Coordinates of C-alpha atoms (C1' of nucleotides) in Angstrom, one line a residue:
Chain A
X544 CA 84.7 63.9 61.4
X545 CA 88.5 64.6 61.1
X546 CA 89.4 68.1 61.0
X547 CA 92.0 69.8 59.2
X548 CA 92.0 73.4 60.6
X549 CA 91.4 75.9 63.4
X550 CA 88.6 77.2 61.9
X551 CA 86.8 74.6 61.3
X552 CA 87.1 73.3 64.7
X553 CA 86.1 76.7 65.7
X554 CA 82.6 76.7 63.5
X555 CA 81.7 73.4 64.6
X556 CA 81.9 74.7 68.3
X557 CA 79.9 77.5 67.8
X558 CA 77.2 75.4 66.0
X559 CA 77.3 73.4 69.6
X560 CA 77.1 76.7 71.4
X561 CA 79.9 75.4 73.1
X562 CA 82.0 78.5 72.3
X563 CA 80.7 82.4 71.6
X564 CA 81.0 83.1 67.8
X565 CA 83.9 86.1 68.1
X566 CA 81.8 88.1 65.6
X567 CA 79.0 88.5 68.5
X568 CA 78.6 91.2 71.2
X569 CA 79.6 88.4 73.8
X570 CA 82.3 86.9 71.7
X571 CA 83.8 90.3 70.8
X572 CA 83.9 91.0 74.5
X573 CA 85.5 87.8 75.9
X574 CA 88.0 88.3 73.9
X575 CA 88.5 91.8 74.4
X576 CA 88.6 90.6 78.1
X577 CA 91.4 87.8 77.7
X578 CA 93.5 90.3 76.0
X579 CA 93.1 93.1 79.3
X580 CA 93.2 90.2 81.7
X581 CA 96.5 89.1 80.5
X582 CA 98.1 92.5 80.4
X583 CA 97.1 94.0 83.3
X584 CA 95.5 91.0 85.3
X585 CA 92.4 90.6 86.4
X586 CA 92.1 92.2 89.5
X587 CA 93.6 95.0 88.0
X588 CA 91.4 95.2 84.9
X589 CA 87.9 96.9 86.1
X590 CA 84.7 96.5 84.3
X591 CA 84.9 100.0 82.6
X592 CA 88.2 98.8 81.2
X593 CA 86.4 95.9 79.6
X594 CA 83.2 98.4 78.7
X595 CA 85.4 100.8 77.1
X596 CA 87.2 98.0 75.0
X597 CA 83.9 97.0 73.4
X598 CA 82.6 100.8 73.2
X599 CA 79.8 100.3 75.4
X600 CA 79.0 101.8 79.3
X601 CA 79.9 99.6 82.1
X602 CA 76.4 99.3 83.2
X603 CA 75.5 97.2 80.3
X604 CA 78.0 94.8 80.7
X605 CA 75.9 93.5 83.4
X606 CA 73.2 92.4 80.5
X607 CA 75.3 90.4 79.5
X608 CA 77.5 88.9 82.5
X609 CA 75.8 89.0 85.8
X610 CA 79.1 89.6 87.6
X611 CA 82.6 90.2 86.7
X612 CA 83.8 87.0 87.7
X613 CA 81.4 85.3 84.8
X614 CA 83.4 87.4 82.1
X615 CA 86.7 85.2 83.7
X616 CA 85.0 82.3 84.0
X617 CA 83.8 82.3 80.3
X618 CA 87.5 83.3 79.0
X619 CA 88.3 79.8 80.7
X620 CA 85.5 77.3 80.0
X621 CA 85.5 78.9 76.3
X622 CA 89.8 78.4 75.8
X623 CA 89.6 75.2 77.0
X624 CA 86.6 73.9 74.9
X625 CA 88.7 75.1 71.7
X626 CA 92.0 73.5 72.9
X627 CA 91.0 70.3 73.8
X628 CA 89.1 70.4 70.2
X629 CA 92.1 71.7 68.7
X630 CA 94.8 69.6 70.1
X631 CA 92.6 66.1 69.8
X632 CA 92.5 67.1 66.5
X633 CA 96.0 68.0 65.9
X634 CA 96.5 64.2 67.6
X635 CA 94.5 62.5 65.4
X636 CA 96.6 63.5 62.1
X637 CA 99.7 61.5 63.0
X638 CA 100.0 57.8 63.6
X639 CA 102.9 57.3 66.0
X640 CA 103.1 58.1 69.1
X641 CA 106.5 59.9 68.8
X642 CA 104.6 61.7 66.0
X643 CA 101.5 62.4 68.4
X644 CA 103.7 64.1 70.9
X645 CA 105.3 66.3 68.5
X646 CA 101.8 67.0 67.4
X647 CA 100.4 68.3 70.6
X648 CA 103.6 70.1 71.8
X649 CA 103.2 71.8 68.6
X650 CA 99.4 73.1 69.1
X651 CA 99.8 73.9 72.7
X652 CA 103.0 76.2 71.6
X653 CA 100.4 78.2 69.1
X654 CA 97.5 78.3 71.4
X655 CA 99.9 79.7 73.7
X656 CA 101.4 81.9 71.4
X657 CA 99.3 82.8 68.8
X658 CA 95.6 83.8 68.4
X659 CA 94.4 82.2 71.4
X660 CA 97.3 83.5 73.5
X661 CA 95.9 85.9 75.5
X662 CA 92.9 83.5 76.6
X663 CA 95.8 80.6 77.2
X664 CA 97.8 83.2 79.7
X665 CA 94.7 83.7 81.2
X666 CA 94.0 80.5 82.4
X667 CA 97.5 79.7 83.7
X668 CA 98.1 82.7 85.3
X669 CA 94.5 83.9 86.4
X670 CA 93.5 80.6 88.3
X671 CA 93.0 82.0 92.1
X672 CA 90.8 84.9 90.9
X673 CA 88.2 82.5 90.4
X674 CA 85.8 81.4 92.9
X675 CA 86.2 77.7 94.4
X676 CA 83.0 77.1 92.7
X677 CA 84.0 77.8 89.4
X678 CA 87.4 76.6 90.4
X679 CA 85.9 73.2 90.6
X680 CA 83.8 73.3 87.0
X681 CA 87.3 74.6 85.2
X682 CA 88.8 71.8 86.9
X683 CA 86.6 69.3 84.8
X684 CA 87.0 70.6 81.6
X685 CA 91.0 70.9 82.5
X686 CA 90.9 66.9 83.4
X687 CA 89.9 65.9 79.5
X688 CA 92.3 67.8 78.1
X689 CA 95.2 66.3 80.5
X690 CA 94.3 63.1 79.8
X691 CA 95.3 63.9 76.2
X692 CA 98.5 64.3 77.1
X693 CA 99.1 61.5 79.5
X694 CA 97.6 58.6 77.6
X695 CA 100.2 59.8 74.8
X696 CA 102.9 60.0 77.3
X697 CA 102.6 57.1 79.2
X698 CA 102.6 55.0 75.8
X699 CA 105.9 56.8 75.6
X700 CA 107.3 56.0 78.7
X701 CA 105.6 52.6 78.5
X702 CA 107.8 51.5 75.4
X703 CA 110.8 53.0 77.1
X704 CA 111.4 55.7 74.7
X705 CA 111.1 58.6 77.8
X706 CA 113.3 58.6 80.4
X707 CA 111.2 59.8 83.3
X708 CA 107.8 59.6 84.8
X709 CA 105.1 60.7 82.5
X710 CA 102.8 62.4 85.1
X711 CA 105.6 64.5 86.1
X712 CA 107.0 65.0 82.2
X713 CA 103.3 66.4 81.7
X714 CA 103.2 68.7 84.6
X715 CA 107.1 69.9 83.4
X716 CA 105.9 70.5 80.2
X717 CA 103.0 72.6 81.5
X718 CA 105.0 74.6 83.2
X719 CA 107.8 74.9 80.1
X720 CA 105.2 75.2 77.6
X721 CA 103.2 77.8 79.1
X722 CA 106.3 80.0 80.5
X723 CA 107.0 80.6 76.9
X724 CA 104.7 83.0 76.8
X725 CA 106.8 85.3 78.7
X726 CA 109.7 85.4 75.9
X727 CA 109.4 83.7 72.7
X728 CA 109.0 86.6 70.0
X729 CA 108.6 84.7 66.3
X730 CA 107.9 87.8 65.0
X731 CA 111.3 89.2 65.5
X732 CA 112.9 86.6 63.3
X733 CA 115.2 83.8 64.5
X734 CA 113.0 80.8 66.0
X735 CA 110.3 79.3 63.9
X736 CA 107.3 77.9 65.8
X737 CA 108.6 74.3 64.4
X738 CA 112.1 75.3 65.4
X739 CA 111.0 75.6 68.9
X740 CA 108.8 72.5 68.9
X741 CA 112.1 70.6 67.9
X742 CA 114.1 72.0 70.7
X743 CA 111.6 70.9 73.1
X744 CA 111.5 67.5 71.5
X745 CA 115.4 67.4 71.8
X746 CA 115.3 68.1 75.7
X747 CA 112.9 65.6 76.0
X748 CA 115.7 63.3 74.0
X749 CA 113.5 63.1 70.9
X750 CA 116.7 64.0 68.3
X751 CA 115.8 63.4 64.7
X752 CA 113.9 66.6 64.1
X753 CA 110.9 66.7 62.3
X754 CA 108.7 63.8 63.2
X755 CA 107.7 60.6 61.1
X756 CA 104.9 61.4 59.6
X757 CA 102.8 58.1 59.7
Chain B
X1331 CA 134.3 82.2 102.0
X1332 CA 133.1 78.9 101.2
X1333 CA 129.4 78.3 102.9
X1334 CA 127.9 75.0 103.8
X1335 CA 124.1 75.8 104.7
X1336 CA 121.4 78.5 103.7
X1337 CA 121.4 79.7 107.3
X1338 CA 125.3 81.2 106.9
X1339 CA 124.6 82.5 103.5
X1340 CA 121.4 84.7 105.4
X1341 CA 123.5 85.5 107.8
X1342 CA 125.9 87.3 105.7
X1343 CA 123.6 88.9 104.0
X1344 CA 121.4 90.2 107.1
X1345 CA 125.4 91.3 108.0
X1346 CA 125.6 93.4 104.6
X1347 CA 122.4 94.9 104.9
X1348 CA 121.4 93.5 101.8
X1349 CA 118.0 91.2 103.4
X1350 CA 116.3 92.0 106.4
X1351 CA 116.8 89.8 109.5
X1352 CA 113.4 87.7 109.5
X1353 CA 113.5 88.3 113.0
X1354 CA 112.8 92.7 113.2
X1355 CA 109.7 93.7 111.9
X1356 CA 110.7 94.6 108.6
X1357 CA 111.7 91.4 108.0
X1358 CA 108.7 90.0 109.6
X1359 CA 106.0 91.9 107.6
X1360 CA 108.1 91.0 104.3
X1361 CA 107.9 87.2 105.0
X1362 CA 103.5 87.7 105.9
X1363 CA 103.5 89.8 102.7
X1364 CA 105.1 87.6 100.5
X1365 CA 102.7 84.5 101.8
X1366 CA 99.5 87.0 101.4
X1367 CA 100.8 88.0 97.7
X1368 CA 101.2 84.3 96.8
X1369 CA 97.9 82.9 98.3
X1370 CA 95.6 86.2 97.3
X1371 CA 97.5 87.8 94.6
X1372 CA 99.5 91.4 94.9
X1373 CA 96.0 93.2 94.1
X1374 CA 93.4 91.1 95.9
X1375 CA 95.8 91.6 99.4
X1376 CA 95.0 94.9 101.1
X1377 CA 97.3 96.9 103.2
X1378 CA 94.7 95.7 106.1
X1379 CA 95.4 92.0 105.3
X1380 CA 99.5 92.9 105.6
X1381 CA 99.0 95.0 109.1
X1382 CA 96.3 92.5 110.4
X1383 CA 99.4 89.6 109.6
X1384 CA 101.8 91.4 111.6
X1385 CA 99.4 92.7 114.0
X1386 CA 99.5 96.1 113.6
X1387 CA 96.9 99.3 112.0
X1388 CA 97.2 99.4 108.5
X1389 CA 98.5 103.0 108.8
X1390 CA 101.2 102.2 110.6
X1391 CA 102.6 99.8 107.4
X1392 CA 103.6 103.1 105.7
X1393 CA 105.9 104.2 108.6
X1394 CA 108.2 101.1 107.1
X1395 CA 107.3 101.5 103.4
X1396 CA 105.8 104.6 102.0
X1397 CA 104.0 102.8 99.3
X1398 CA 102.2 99.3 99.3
X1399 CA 103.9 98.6 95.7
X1400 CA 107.8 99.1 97.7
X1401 CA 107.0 96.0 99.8
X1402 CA 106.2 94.0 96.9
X1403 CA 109.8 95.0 95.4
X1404 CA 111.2 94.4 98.7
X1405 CA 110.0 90.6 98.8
X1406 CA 111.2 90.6 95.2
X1407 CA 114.8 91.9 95.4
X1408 CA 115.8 90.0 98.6
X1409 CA 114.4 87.3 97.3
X1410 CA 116.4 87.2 94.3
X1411 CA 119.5 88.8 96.4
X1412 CA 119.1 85.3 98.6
X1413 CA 118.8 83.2 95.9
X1414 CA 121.3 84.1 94.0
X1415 CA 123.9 83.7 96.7
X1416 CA 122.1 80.3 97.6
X1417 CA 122.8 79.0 93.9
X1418 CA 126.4 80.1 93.6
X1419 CA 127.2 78.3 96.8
X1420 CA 125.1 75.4 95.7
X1421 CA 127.0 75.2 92.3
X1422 CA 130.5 76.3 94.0
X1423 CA 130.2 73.0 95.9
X1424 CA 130.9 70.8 92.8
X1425 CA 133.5 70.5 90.3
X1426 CA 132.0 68.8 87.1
X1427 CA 129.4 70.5 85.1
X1428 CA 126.8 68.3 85.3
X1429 CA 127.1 68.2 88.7
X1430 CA 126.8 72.1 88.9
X1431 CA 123.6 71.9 86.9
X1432 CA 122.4 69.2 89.4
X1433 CA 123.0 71.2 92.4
X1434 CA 121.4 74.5 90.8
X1435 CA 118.3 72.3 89.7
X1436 CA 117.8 71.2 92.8
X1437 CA 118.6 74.4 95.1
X1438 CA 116.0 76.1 92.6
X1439 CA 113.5 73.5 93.4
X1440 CA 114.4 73.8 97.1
X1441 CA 113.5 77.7 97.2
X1442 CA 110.5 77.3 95.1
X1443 CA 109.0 74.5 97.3
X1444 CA 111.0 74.9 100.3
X1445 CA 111.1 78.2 103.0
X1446 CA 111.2 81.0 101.1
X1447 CA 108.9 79.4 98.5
X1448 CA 106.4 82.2 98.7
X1449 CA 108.5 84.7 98.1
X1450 CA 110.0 82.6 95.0
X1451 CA 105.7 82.1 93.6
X1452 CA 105.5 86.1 94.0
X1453 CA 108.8 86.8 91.6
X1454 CA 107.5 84.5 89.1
X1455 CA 103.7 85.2 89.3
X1456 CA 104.1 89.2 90.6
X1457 CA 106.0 90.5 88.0
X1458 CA 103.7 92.7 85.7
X1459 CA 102.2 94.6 89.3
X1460 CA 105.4 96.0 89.3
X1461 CA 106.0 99.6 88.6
X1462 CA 108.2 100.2 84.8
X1463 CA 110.7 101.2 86.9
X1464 CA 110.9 99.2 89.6
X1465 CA 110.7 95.9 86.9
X1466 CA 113.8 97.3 85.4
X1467 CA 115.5 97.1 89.3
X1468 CA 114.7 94.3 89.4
X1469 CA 115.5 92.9 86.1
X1470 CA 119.1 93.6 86.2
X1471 CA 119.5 91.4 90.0
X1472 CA 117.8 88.8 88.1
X1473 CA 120.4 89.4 84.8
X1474 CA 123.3 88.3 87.5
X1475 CA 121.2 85.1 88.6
X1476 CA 120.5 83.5 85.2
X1477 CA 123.9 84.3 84.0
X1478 CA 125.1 81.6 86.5
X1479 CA 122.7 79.2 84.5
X1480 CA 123.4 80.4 81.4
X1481 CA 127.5 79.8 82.1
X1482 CA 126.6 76.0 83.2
X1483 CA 124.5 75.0 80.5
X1484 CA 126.3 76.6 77.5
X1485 CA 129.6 74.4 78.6
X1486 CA 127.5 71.6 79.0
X1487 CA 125.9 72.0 75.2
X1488 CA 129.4 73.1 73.5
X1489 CA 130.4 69.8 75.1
X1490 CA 127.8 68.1 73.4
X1491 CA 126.0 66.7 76.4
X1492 CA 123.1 68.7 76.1
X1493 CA 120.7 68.3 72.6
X1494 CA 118.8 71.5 72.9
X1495 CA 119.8 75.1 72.7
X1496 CA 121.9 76.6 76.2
X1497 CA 119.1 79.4 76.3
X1498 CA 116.2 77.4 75.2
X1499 CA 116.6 74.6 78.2
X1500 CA 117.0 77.4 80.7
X1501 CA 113.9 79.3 79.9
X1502 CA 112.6 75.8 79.5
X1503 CA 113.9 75.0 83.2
X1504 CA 111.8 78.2 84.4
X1505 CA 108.8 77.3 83.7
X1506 CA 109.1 74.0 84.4
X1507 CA 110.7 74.7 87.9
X1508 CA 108.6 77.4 89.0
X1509 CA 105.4 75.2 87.8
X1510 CA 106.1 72.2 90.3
X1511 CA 104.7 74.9 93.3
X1512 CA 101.4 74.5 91.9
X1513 CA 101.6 70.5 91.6
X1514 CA 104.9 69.4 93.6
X1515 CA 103.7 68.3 98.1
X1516 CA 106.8 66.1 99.3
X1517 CA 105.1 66.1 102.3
X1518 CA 102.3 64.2 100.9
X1519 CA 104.8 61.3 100.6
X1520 CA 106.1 59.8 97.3
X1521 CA 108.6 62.2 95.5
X1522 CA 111.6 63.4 97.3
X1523 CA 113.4 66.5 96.3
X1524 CA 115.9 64.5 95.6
X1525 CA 113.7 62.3 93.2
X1526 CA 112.3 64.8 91.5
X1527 CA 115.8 66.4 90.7
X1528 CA 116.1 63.1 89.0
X1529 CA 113.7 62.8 87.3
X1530 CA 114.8 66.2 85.7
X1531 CA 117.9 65.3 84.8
X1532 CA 116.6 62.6 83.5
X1533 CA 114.3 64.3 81.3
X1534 CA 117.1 66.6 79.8
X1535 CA 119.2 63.2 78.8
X1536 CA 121.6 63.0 82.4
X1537 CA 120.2 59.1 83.4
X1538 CA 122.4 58.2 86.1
X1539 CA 120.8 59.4 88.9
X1540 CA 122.7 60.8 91.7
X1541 CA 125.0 63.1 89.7
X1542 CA 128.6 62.7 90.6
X1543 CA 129.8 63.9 93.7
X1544 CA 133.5 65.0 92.4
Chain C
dG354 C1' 116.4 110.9 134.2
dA355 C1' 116.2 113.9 130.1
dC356 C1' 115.5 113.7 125.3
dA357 C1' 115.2 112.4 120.8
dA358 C1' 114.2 109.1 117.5
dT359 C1' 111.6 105.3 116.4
dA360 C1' 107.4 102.8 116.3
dC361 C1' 102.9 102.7 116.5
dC362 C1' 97.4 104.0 117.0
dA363 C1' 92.8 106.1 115.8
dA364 C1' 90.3 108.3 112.6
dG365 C1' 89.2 109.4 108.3
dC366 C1' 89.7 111.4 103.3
dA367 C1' 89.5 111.2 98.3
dA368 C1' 89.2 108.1 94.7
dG369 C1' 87.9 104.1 92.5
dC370 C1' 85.5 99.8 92.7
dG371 C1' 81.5 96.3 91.2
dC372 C1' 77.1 96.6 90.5
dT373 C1' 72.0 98.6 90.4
dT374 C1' 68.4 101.3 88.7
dG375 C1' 65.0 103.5 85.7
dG376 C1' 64.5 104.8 81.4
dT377 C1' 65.6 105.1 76.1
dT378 C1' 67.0 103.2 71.6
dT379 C1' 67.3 99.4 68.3
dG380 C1' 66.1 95.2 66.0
dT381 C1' 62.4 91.8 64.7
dA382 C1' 58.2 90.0 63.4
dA383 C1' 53.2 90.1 62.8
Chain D
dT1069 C1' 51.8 100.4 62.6
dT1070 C1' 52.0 98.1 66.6
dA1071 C1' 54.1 95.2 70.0
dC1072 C1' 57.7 93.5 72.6
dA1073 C1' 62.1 91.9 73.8
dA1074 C1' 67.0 92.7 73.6
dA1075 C1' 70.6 96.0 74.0
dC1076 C1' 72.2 99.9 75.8
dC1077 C1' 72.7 104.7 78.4
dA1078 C1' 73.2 108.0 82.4
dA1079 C1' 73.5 108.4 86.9
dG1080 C1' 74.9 107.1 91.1
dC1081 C1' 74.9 104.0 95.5
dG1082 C1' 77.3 101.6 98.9
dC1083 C1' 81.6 100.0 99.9
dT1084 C1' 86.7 99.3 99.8
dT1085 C1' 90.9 100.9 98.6
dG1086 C1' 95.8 103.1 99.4
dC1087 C1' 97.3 106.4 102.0
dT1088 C1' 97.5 110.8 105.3
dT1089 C1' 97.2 113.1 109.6
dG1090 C1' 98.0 114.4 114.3
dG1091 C1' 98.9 112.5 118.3
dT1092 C1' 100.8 108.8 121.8
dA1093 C1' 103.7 105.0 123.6
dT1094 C1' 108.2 102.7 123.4
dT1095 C1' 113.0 102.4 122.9
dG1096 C1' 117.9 103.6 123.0
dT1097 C1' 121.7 107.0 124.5
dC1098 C1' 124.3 110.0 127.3

DNA sequence: GACAATACCAAGCAAGCGCTTGGTTTGTAA
DNA sequence: TTACAAACCAAGCGCTTGCTTGGTATTGTC
């Protein structure tokens, strides 16, 4: 099936069961959870924080959730599910591999900075609250949706049109990608979200703006 | 004064009173607290896990700081105080711009991964425990240290040797920096400091390796 | 050797934490 | 209407938290 938006990547997950439907009681929570967990961290956040954000007692968050940690944990299987969906699909549409790159730079700047964003921030910057345990099943999911990138990058390097390593271009572009969150305002004018995609194409030495298309 | 190693550079500051001498107890506690704040987290560390470090009752912490959040300024401010004096000596020590951005890439890389790499992971990951006020402190040592970037990278794009935006590369080169403590173990073998300052430069467009020494 | 000032200890307080418990309401289907 | 499970409330338990207190060593100075 080749999918064209968000949302229809998003009702085809939660036909799987692989991601909560945000209309649900557990769905409305989790994502009342990224957005506290991302402000104010999780440690920081308590459970009748999260309780009071869905209008319920803190007690009954433990029908749902049998510890706080599993409210974390599902923020970050959840995010990842829909990104890897997302950006495999955002691949897909473009033929080169020039074209690819753009592609996913582009979907993991609005997963970072749009709807998904708090969720996105909360798996960068939450990572040691979890338990080694859970650690380890994140880790899994995390692998699939590397090897996206790399087998996209290493093409790249392969046929000499990147300059350095693409492990490590990967791993700077992580770090890049994800530190955006921290400054770039679209909605106060100035850069667009395919403005900034461009600029990060042009570090990378990628000059001739917007993409080929095929 | 022209300085040659990081040790001079403390040195003079320890003189100024501006950091505290690793060697008193001050210092010592700041340099435990800024390891337990980048292993644990700011919240998860307790002021038991800080007095148990240093070996002394957890009461006895607030004869040196009155709160537990004035520590975590501490580590941040001389941290930054350091650094900043670090770069500038880094960058004073060559003449041609893209040797300047060479030397800062790779004294940033040095503190992030290097001695005072805790310290560096709690600036970057820390940030929102801080009090309104104290983030504003703070904020305004950090104004001094980018500007130093900013002045490097805005001659090198007005001189048409970098593609991207002055601004954009920088916050680019923060999160990509401050990333590689999560990824980067020369110890491990492989990658050199020195090699991945390369491959850096080499991913902004600079190709020719060692940058010029003159 | 007197005398502060500094550095520390031992004990514990008040508040907030994650989570449990026993019981009530709400939704669903026969 | 009855039956039953899912969803929720009200209350609070046991524990940990940052921080305080009153007192005791240790250190530097003349």
């Amino acid at each position: 099936m080749a999918f064209v938006n968000q949302n229809e990547i998003l009702q085809s997950l939660i036909q799987d069961q692989l991601v909560s439907d945000p209309a649900s009681a557990r769905g409305r929570l989790l994502k009342e959870a990224a957005t506290l967990f991302r402000d104010k961290g999780y440690e920081r956040t308590t459970v009748r924080d999260l309780a009071a954000a869905v209008g319920i007692q803190s007690g009954s968050l433990f029908h749902h959730f049998r510890t706080k940690e599993e409210i974390l944990k599902a923020v970050m299987v959840e995010t990842i599910r829909l990104n890897t969906a997302v950006m495999q699909a955002a691949a897909d549409q473009v033929d080169s591999p020039q074209g690819k790159l753009r592609a996913l730079i582009r979907a993991e700047l609005e997963s970072i900075n749009g709807q998904t964003g708090e969720a996105m921030a909360v798996l960068v910057y939450e990572w040691r609250s979890l338990s080694d345990h859970s650690q380890g099943e994140v880790l899994e999911l995390r692998d699939i949706y590397e090897n996206l990138w790399l087998s996209i990058l290493e093409e790249l390097s392969q046929s000499g049109r990147l300059a350095a390593d693409a492990f490590i271009v990967r791993r700077m572009l992580t770090g890049a990608l994800s530190w955006t969150v921290t400054w770039y305002r679209p909605e106060r004018g100035g850069l667009t979200l395919d403005g900034l995609t461009d600029q990060v194409m042009a570090m990378l030495g990628f000059v001739d703006g917007h993409a080929a298309l095929s």
